[in-house]
Each structure stands twice: as structure tokens, then as C-alpha cells.
Tab-separated table of C-alpha atoms in Angstrom:
chain	number	residue	atom	x	y	z
N	27	MET	CA	18.173	257.217	47.300
N	28	GLU	CA	15.995	255.582	49.433
N	29	ARG	CA	17.783	253.463	51.470
N	30	ALA	CA	20.048	256.029	51.572
N	31	VAL	CA	16.971	258.453	53.484
N	32	THR	CA	15.996	255.544	55.728
N	33	VAL	CA	19.768	255.409	56.931
N	34	MET	CA	19.518	258.776	57.775
N	35	VAL	CA	15.507	258.989	59.113
N	36	ILE	CA	16.845	255.529	61.362
N	37	ALA	CA	20.905	256.944	62.305
N	38	CYS	CA	18.976	260.416	64.046
N	39	PRO	CA	20.431	260.359	66.747
N	40	HIS	CA	17.052	260.715	69.698
N	41	ALA	CA	16.857	257.780	71.779
N	42	LEU	CA	20.636	258.148	71.996
N	43	GLY	CA	20.345	261.952	73.070
N	44	LEU	CA	17.809	261.429	75.844
N	45	ALA	CA	18.829	258.037	76.978
N	46	ILE	CA	20.620	259.663	80.008
N	47	PRO	CA	18.865	263.388	80.480
N	48	LEU	CA	15.534	262.077	80.338
N	49	VAL	CA	16.686	258.917	83.406
N	50	VAL	CA	18.367	262.179	84.681
N	51	ALA	CA	15.204	264.391	84.861
N	52	VAL	CA	13.211	261.683	86.040
N	53	SER	CA	15.391	260.930	88.894
N	54	THR	CA	16.224	264.653	90.484
N	55	ALA	CA	12.250	264.720	90.455
N	56	LEU	CA	12.003	261.274	92.144
N	57	GLY	CA	14.181	262.645	94.801
N	58	ALA	CA	12.703	266.281	95.791
N	59	ARG	CA	8.853	263.825	96.601
N	60	SER	CA	11.778	261.670	99.158
N	61	GLY	CA	13.017	264.875	100.555
N	62	LEU	CA	16.335	264.828	99.011
N	63	LEU	CA	18.167	268.055	97.422
N	64	VAL	CA	21.131	267.178	95.239
N	65	ARG	CA	23.420	270.392	94.582
N	66	ASP	CA	26.119	267.940	93.037
N	67	ARG	CA	25.383	266.002	90.470
N	68	ALA	CA	28.190	264.056	90.189
N	69	ALA	CA	28.240	263.460	93.521
N	70	PHE	CA	24.672	262.128	93.334
N	71	GLU	CA	26.049	259.559	90.516
N	72	ARG	CA	29.201	258.337	93.236
N	73	ALA	CA	26.353	258.190	95.930
N	74	ARG	CA	26.241	254.175	93.858
N	75	LEU	CA	29.639	253.227	95.284
N	76	ILE	CA	29.304	253.882	98.620
N	77	ASN	CA	30.120	251.257	100.903
N	78	ALA	CA	31.442	253.305	104.097
N	79	VAL	CA	29.013	255.832	105.792
N	80	ILE	CA	30.360	257.649	108.875
N	81	PHE	CA	28.511	259.898	110.768
N	82	ASP	CA	28.633	262.474	113.148
N	83	LYS	CA	27.367	260.662	116.268
N	84	THR	CA	24.760	264.586	118.030
N	85	GLY	CA	22.517	265.837	115.820
N	86	THR	CA	21.975	262.937	112.932
N	87	LEU	CA	22.241	259.636	114.478
N	88	THR	CA	20.499	261.070	118.114
N	89	GLU	CA	18.617	264.761	118.832
N	90	GLY	CA	20.394	266.334	119.732
N	91	ARG	CA	18.382	267.001	122.922
N	92	PHE	CA	18.554	265.659	126.677
N	93	GLY	CA	16.079	262.337	127.647
N	94	VAL	CA	15.153	261.434	130.787
N	95	ALA	CA	18.003	257.355	130.591
N	96	GLU	CA	17.366	256.312	134.232
N	97	VAL	CA	15.131	256.825	137.697
N	98	LEU	CA	16.724	256.373	141.433
N	99	PRO	CA	13.240	256.503	144.156
N	100	LEU	CA	14.850	255.732	147.890
N	101	GLY	CA	12.828	255.000	150.624
N	102	ASP	CA	9.138	255.973	150.224
N	103	ALA	CA	8.886	257.569	146.703
N	104	THR	CA	7.977	256.124	144.612
N	105	ARG	CA	9.362	256.736	139.707
N	106	GLU	CA	6.469	258.430	139.654
N	107	GLU	CA	6.486	261.422	142.990
N	108	LEU	CA	10.271	261.636	142.376
N	109	LEU	CA	10.319	262.538	138.780
N	110	GLY	CA	6.498	264.888	139.548
N	111	LEU	CA	8.264	267.240	142.060
N	112	ALA	CA	11.763	267.145	139.819
N	113	ALA	CA	9.637	268.115	136.528
N	114	SER	CA	7.643	270.869	139.825
N	115	VAL	CA	11.497	272.869	139.770
N	116	GLU	CA	12.403	272.226	136.670
N	117	GLN	CA	9.374	274.004	134.925
N	118	TYR	CA	10.704	277.228	136.030
N	119	SER	CA	14.203	276.803	134.643
N	120	GLU	CA	15.445	276.756	130.156
N	121	HIS	CA	18.713	274.705	130.414
N	122	PRO	CA	18.688	271.696	128.380
N	123	ILE	CA	18.983	268.864	131.498
N	124	ALA	CA	15.779	270.762	133.005
N	125	ARG	CA	13.462	270.798	130.148
N	126	ALA	CA	14.062	267.276	129.591
N	127	ILE	CA	12.407	266.461	133.709
N	128	ALA	CA	10.089	268.452	133.167
N	129	SER	CA	8.187	267.402	130.590
N	130	GLU	CA	8.118	263.722	131.747
N	131	ALA	CA	5.802	264.045	134.347
N	132	SER	CA	2.522	266.359	134.858
N	133	ILE	CA	2.363	269.381	137.489
N	134	SER	CA	-0.108	269.616	139.505
N	135	ALA	CA	2.097	271.102	143.178
N	136	SER	CA	1.193	274.702	144.191
N	137	VAL	CA	4.933	275.764	143.402
N	138	THR	CA	5.936	279.331	144.646
N	139	ASP	CA	10.113	280.699	145.535
N	140	PHE	CA	11.620	279.417	142.647
N	141	ALA	CA	15.064	279.631	142.551
N	142	ALA	CA	18.315	279.118	141.199
N	143	ILE	CA	21.770	277.791	142.301
N	144	PRO	CA	24.002	279.291	139.612
N	145	GLY	CA	25.940	276.380	138.615
N	146	LYS	CA	24.578	273.594	140.178
N	147	GLY	CA	21.211	273.013	139.710
N	148	ALA	CA	16.941	274.656	141.239
N	149	ARG	CA	15.787	274.923	144.111
N	150	ALA	CA	11.634	276.218	144.919
N	151	SER	CA	9.105	275.589	147.361
N	152	VAL	CA	6.363	272.995	146.432
N	153	ASP	CA	2.907	272.531	148.213
N	154	GLY	CA	4.906	273.667	150.838
N	155	ARG	CA	8.239	271.507	150.933
N	156	GLU	CA	11.514	272.937	149.839
N	157	ILE	CA	12.337	270.840	146.593
N	158	ALA	CA	15.404	270.454	145.143
N	159	VAL	CA	16.799	269.198	141.851
N	160	VAL	CA	20.693	269.721	141.842
N	161	SER	CA	23.854	268.220	140.674
N	162	PRO	CA	26.831	265.081	142.330
N	163	GLY	CA	29.596	268.601	142.778
N	164	TYR	CA	25.839	270.683	145.563
N	165	LEU	CA	26.239	266.913	147.262
N	166	ALA	CA	28.980	266.801	147.996
N	167	GLU	CA	29.919	270.465	148.994
N	168	ALA	CA	27.373	269.667	150.823
N	169	GLY	CA	28.353	267.121	152.616
N	170	ILE	CA	25.338	264.505	151.528
N	171	PRO	CA	26.805	260.329	150.595
N	172	GLN	CA	25.723	259.896	147.486
N	173	PRO	CA	23.045	256.543	146.883
N	174	ASP	CA	23.878	253.069	146.936
N	175	GLY	CA	24.364	252.071	142.897
N	176	ALA	CA	24.616	255.513	141.295
N	177	SER	CA	27.667	255.024	140.471
N	178	GLU	CA	25.801	252.529	137.235
N	179	PHE	CA	24.067	256.358	136.840
N	180	PHE	CA	26.952	257.857	135.241
N	181	SER	CA	28.422	255.153	133.260
N	182	GLY	CA	28.294	256.246	129.723
N	183	ASP	CA	26.976	259.728	128.746
N	184	ARG	CA	25.268	260.386	131.010
N	185	THR	CA	24.030	264.043	132.934
N	186	VAL	CA	23.259	263.286	136.371
N	187	VAL	CA	21.113	265.026	138.694
N	188	PHE	CA	19.772	264.596	142.529
N	189	VAL	CA	16.161	265.498	144.324
N	190	LEU	CA	15.935	266.236	147.899
N	191	ARG	CA	13.691	267.469	149.689
N	192	ASP	CA	14.310	270.061	153.248
N	193	ASP	CA	17.577	268.309	152.230
N	194	GLU	CA	16.439	265.295	152.028
N	195	LEU	CA	17.775	263.002	149.752
N	196	LEU	CA	14.482	261.277	147.922
N	197	GLY	CA	16.680	259.984	144.549
N	198	ALA	CA	18.598	260.736	141.391
N	199	ILE	CA	17.675	260.787	137.756
N	200	SER	CA	19.817	260.006	135.278
N	201	LEU	CA	19.779	261.986	131.349
N	202	SER	CA	20.501	260.494	127.949
N	203	ASP	CA	21.286	262.420	124.756
N	204	VAL	CA	18.293	260.402	122.586
N	205	VAL	CA	19.130	258.151	120.124
N	206	ARG	CA	17.284	259.310	116.578
N	207	PRO	CA	13.780	256.638	116.216
N	208	GLU	CA	14.564	256.055	112.530
N	209	SER	CA	18.859	255.238	112.580
N	210	VAL	CA	18.890	252.383	114.138
N	211	GLY	CA	16.384	251.199	111.028
N	212	ALA	CA	19.292	252.737	108.973
N	213	ILE	CA	22.292	251.530	109.860
N	214	ARG	CA	20.374	247.498	110.042
N	215	HIS	CA	19.192	248.815	106.184
N	216	LEU	CA	22.307	250.001	105.320
N	217	ARG	CA	24.164	246.143	106.681
N	218	GLU	CA	21.535	245.059	104.881
N	219	MET	CA	22.700	246.067	102.136
N	220	GLY	CA	26.943	245.957	102.541
N	221	VAL	CA	27.283	248.834	103.564
N	222	GLU	CA	29.291	250.065	106.878
N	223	SER	CA	28.282	252.390	109.320
N	224	ILE	CA	31.708	254.357	111.014
N	225	MET	CA	30.470	256.853	113.901
N	226	LEU	CA	32.227	259.445	114.098
N	227	THR	CA	32.083	261.770	117.644
N	228	GLY	CA	33.358	264.356	119.963
N	229	ASP	CA	32.567	262.445	122.876
N	230	ASN	CA	34.352	259.796	124.824
N	231	GLU	CA	34.721	256.489	124.443
N	232	ALA	CA	32.057	255.282	126.448
N	233	VAL	CA	29.083	257.348	125.069
N	234	ALA	CA	30.839	256.537	121.157
N	235	ALA	CA	30.796	252.765	123.119
N	236	ARG	CA	26.723	252.607	124.550
N	237	VAL	CA	26.063	253.852	121.174
N	238	ALA	CA	27.341	252.241	119.067
N	239	ALA	CA	26.283	249.582	121.315
N	240	GLN	CA	22.413	251.138	121.047
N	241	LEU	CA	22.324	251.593	117.550
N	242	GLY	CA	24.931	248.195	115.715
N	243	ILE	CA	28.020	250.178	114.378
N	244	LYS	CA	30.451	247.624	115.018
N	245	ARG	CA	33.403	251.087	114.168
N	246	TYR	CA	33.095	254.283	115.391
N	247	PHE	CA	36.193	257.669	116.841
N	248	ALA	CA	35.949	259.057	119.840
N	249	GLY	CA	37.369	261.422	121.017
N	250	VAL	CA	37.789	263.490	117.939
N	251	LEU	CA	37.879	267.014	117.425
N	252	PRO	CA	36.285	269.121	115.111
N	253	ALA	CA	39.406	269.554	113.346
N	254	GLU	CA	40.331	266.604	113.644
N	255	LYS	CA	37.123	264.959	111.016
N	256	ALA	CA	38.314	266.341	107.791
N	257	ALA	CA	41.571	263.873	108.417
N	258	THR	CA	39.152	260.986	109.959
N	259	VAL	CA	37.015	260.463	107.041
N	260	GLU	CA	39.982	260.570	104.540
N	261	ARG	CA	41.566	258.105	107.104
N	262	VAL	CA	38.398	255.974	105.282
N	263	ARG	CA	39.914	256.922	102.233
N	264	ALA	CA	42.388	256.112	101.989
N	265	GLU	CA	41.805	251.993	102.693
N	266	GLY	CA	39.673	252.172	99.643
N	267	LYS	CA	36.555	252.525	100.210
N	268	VAL	CA	34.230	254.961	98.489
N	269	VAL	CA	33.079	257.852	101.759
N	270	ALA	CA	29.848	259.264	102.834
N	271	MET	CA	29.823	261.719	105.571
N	272	VAL	CA	26.377	263.005	107.306
N	273	GLY	CA	26.247	265.308	109.758
N	274	ASP	CA	24.391	268.765	110.728
N	275	GLY	CA	27.895	270.720	112.171
N	276	VAL	CA	29.337	274.177	111.679
N	277	ASN	CA	32.513	272.185	112.246
N	278	ASP	CA	31.405	268.730	109.979
N	279	ALA	CA	31.738	271.210	106.670
N	280	PRO	CA	34.947	269.892	106.627
N	281	ALA	CA	34.382	266.678	106.645
N	282	LEU	CA	31.786	266.756	104.414
N	283	ALA	CA	33.733	268.580	101.699
N	284	SER	CA	36.315	266.315	102.052
N	285	ALA	CA	34.319	262.983	101.564
N	286	ASP	CA	33.056	261.468	98.414
N	287	VAL	CA	29.791	262.017	98.486
N	288	GLY	CA	28.613	264.850	101.546
N	289	ILE	CA	25.286	264.602	102.803
N	290	ALA	CA	23.306	267.371	105.353
N	291	ILE	CA	20.814	266.728	107.805
N	292	GLY	CA	18.060	270.185	106.231
N	293	ALA	CA	18.135	270.813	109.945
N	294	GLY	CA	22.054	271.774	110.534
N	295	THR	CA	23.419	274.812	110.335
N	296	ASP	CA	23.598	276.309	106.930
N	297	VAL	CA	26.813	276.938	106.257
N	298	ALA	CA	26.938	272.260	106.023
N	299	VAL	CA	23.941	271.991	103.704
N	300	ALA	CA	26.339	274.889	101.837
N	301	THR	CA	29.010	272.181	102.134
N	302	ALA	CA	26.965	269.408	101.547
N	303	ASP	CA	26.140	267.041	97.551
N	304	VAL	CA	22.838	266.331	99.045
N	305	VAL	CA	20.679	267.198	101.927
N	306	LEU	CA	17.800	265.047	103.395
N	307	VAL	CA	15.145	267.801	103.599
N	308	ARG	CA	12.929	265.547	106.573
N	309	SER	CA	16.761	264.882	109.231
N	310	ASP	CA	15.594	260.478	108.002
N	311	PRO	CA	19.053	259.627	109.208
N	312	ALA	CA	17.058	256.531	106.955
N	313	ASP	CA	17.459	258.236	103.673
N	314	VAL	CA	20.903	258.362	103.360
N	315	VAL	CA	19.810	255.140	103.049
N	316	ALA	CA	17.211	255.898	99.606
N	317	ILE	CA	20.493	258.204	98.176
N	318	ILE	CA	22.203	254.583	97.560
N	319	GLU	CA	18.811	252.993	96.568
N	320	LEU	CA	17.727	255.019	93.924
N	321	SER	CA	21.323	255.944	92.897
N	322	ARG	CA	22.179	252.634	91.899
N	323	ALA	CA	18.485	252.515	90.482
N	324	THR	CA	18.850	255.683	88.755
N	325	TYR	CA	22.553	254.248	87.320
N	326	GLY	CA	20.706	251.116	86.497
N	327	LYS	CA	18.465	252.532	84.035
N	328	MET	CA	20.792	254.938	82.561
N	329	GLN	CA	22.308	251.925	81.552
N	330	GLN	CA	19.219	250.231	80.680
N	331	ASN	CA	18.221	252.969	77.720
N	332	LEU	CA	22.051	253.744	76.628
N	333	ALA	CA	21.945	250.031	75.318
N	334	TRP	CA	18.991	249.502	73.915
N	335	ALA	CA	19.606	253.492	71.784
N	336	THR	CA	22.346	251.472	71.480
N	337	GLY	CA	20.863	248.415	70.068
N	338	TYR	CA	18.916	249.983	68.346
N	339	ASN	CA	20.831	251.317	65.650
N	340	VAL	CA	23.895	248.401	65.237
N	341	ILE	CA	20.850	246.446	64.249
N	342	ALA	CA	18.685	248.968	62.908
N	343	ILE	CA	20.811	251.289	60.412
N	344	PRO	CA	22.501	247.561	58.505
N	345	LEU	CA	19.167	246.824	57.876
N	346	ALA	CA	17.800	249.939	56.222
N	347	ALA	CA	20.771	250.274	54.423
N	348	GLY	CA	19.858	246.884	51.609
N	349	VAL	CA	21.773	243.927	53.892
N	350	LEU	CA	19.054	242.224	54.267
N	351	ALA	CA	17.995	243.519	50.296
N	352	GLY	CA	18.810	240.209	48.721
N	353	VAL	CA	16.182	237.946	50.811
N	354	GLY	CA	13.756	240.799	50.105
N	355	ILE	CA	13.851	242.640	53.537
N	356	VAL	CA	13.704	246.868	52.842
N	357	LEU	CA	12.718	249.216	55.072
N	358	SER	CA	11.309	252.997	53.647
N	359	PRO	CA	11.500	255.344	55.051
N	360	ALA	CA	8.682	255.757	56.346
N	361	VAL	CA	9.025	252.333	58.379
N	362	GLY	CA	12.855	254.019	59.307
N	363	GLY	CA	10.938	257.412	61.255
N	364	LEU	CA	8.479	254.523	62.540
N	365	LEU	CA	10.654	253.362	63.897
N	366	MET	CA	12.842	255.850	64.854
N	367	SER	CA	10.109	257.624	66.865
N	368	ALA	CA	9.433	254.089	68.910
N	369	SER	CA	12.616	254.628	70.061
N	370	THR	CA	13.086	257.517	72.000
N	371	VAL	CA	9.250	256.571	73.308
N	372	ILE	CA	10.546	253.361	74.076
N	373	VAL	CA	13.933	255.736	76.319
N	374	ALA	CA	11.176	257.686	77.466
N	375	ILE	CA	8.815	254.307	78.876
N	376	ASN	CA	11.487	253.314	80.289
N	377	ALA	CA	13.102	256.693	81.994
N	378	ARG	CA	9.582	256.585	83.305
N	379	THR	CA	9.695	252.987	85.746
N	380	LEU	CA	11.844	254.678	86.979
N	381	HIS	CA	11.970	253.594	90.843
N	382	VAL	CA	13.254	253.107	94.407
N	383	SER	CA	12.114	250.933	97.192
């Protein structure tokens, strides 16, 4: 009877029953503190198997806003003077290109008579002289030849504007979409983990090649229409890869749903967030690395806890049944209770040690 009671006490499956739920609870809390909102637990656990991550370019790897890339002053004009004059005019415009230029220079000049040139730029009187910031189309219509070297400004996805003073060409300014500072490190870390990074964009080949080279991405899909994004994800999955899709826009939702793990940038659209399995609250591409690392660490802890709980029963139950009674080793119910409690405590402590680097 004593041995039967001891067996019943030790066989109580506390440790086995808590092995997985404790790790799940700890990993969920750890993810939340790290800015990872897990909406689908099964998809999160699949993240440990990811060997390819497809990033949408605009708004995910880039900030989705323009920034000044290069400045080409002509004649006696300096870079600072050219930017200052352009910013003086563009400070009154709401166009994204205008805001990008205005943010690049401090403005101290007296500006009056601002006027937009529909579809071609803007002009204003700056310190008594007419300054115009215009498109290449405006130059063509006005019969003003583009400066030597301006053609290089049009490479990739750059947008070029020209600065005129009293209809005299002072120089050119090129702008491009700004790459997130965190993106380069995220791509490098994924590569070190053995995960392939793939870029997906609707922009042309030149744009895609420039951004991919800047980020260190070897494979990309350019000129992809919104309706083709999900098909592109399926194409990569058909190669036998476990694919995560990272996006932020409405047109990314089908691709997020098609991927093994859909990851949405927190600052993205409501549709993308609602479709994704995991949401990056901080909108940081580097958190994609954190998702994979946390998923792998979580699975490892689950295995450890299951191994301990199973191994404990495999050894303790035969002892409680008296397999070593012939040599004087018999476990009492009290000792059985102590061992059962100890196994539960060990499983709980092991779950609490879950962490990611």
C-alpha cells in the first residue's frame, strides 16, 4: 500500500503538465517587453524554422520618405548656398520633396511672393531675387540645358530638381527614399543566422538594385505589382523554404497571409497589422531577428522541460514501485511528494531562464 501511494504521488503529472505552458507564458511576456506582439502562437513557434525572409522595400526597409542624396552646385554657388536657397522656397510647400529639402538647411533669408508651379515646382522671392526649384520638365520647356553630370543624378530611384536664380541655373539636388538605419544590421544578422533575406518592391530594376546593394541583399524581385506579391511569396515557398513576409501596407496583406509567418510593421496600416501573425510594435526591422531567436530559444526550453519531466517519471516511478527494494532502497510517500514538488520547481525555474541575446 505504501509503495502504491508513493507511485501515485510521484506519477502526478505536475511537471509534465507545466512543461509547455510555463515556457509559453514566459516567452509571450518576454516578446511583449521586446516589442513583439504575437497574434498567432502556432505561427510564432514556426518562426524557428524560417530560412528565408521577404521584406517589402518601401516603409519596411526604407522609411518611405525622401531625403537629399546629392547636391550638384554650378559656377560660384556652394552646396550650402544651393540648399539654403532651395529650402527657403520649399519651406512653404507641402510636397514630400519640398519637405525633404527644407529639412536639410537652416533658413535665414527673407522670403516673399511664394507661388507653386503646378506639376513643375515652386518659386519665390528670396532676398529680393527670384529663386525657382523646378523639375527637369520645366527646364525642357524653358529651353535651359541640363548641366553636365546631371544624368548621373537620375540613376536608381532618384528624383532630381533644379535650382534657378533669375532664370540662371545654379545647380541640381537629387533625392531618394531613405533606408532605415536598422535595416543594414538586421540583414547582416539574418545572414549570420543562415537566413536568406529577399527584397520585394514595385519599383524598377535600377531602384531595386541600388537599395539591395546598399543593404547587402543578394536576391530581390523588382517591378512586382501589388496583386503579384502573394504569388511571389508562394514562389519562394515552392522552393522548399519556410518563409516569413515583412510588410506594412494594405497591398502587403495577401502576401502576409500567404507566408508561413506574416510579420507587420507596427506603424503600418490596420489591414496589414490585422493580417499578420506577429506585429513589430517598434517598427524596427531588427526585431525580425529577435522573433526568430526567441522562437528558437522557446522551442529549446520546451524540449528541456519535456525531457526533464519525462526523465523524472521514467526513473522515479520504478523506484517508487520498489524496483530497488531488494537492496534496501524504498521511497516513502513523503519522499515521493518531495521529489514531485522538486520536479515542478525545476521546470518552473528552467522556464524562467528563457532569454534571447
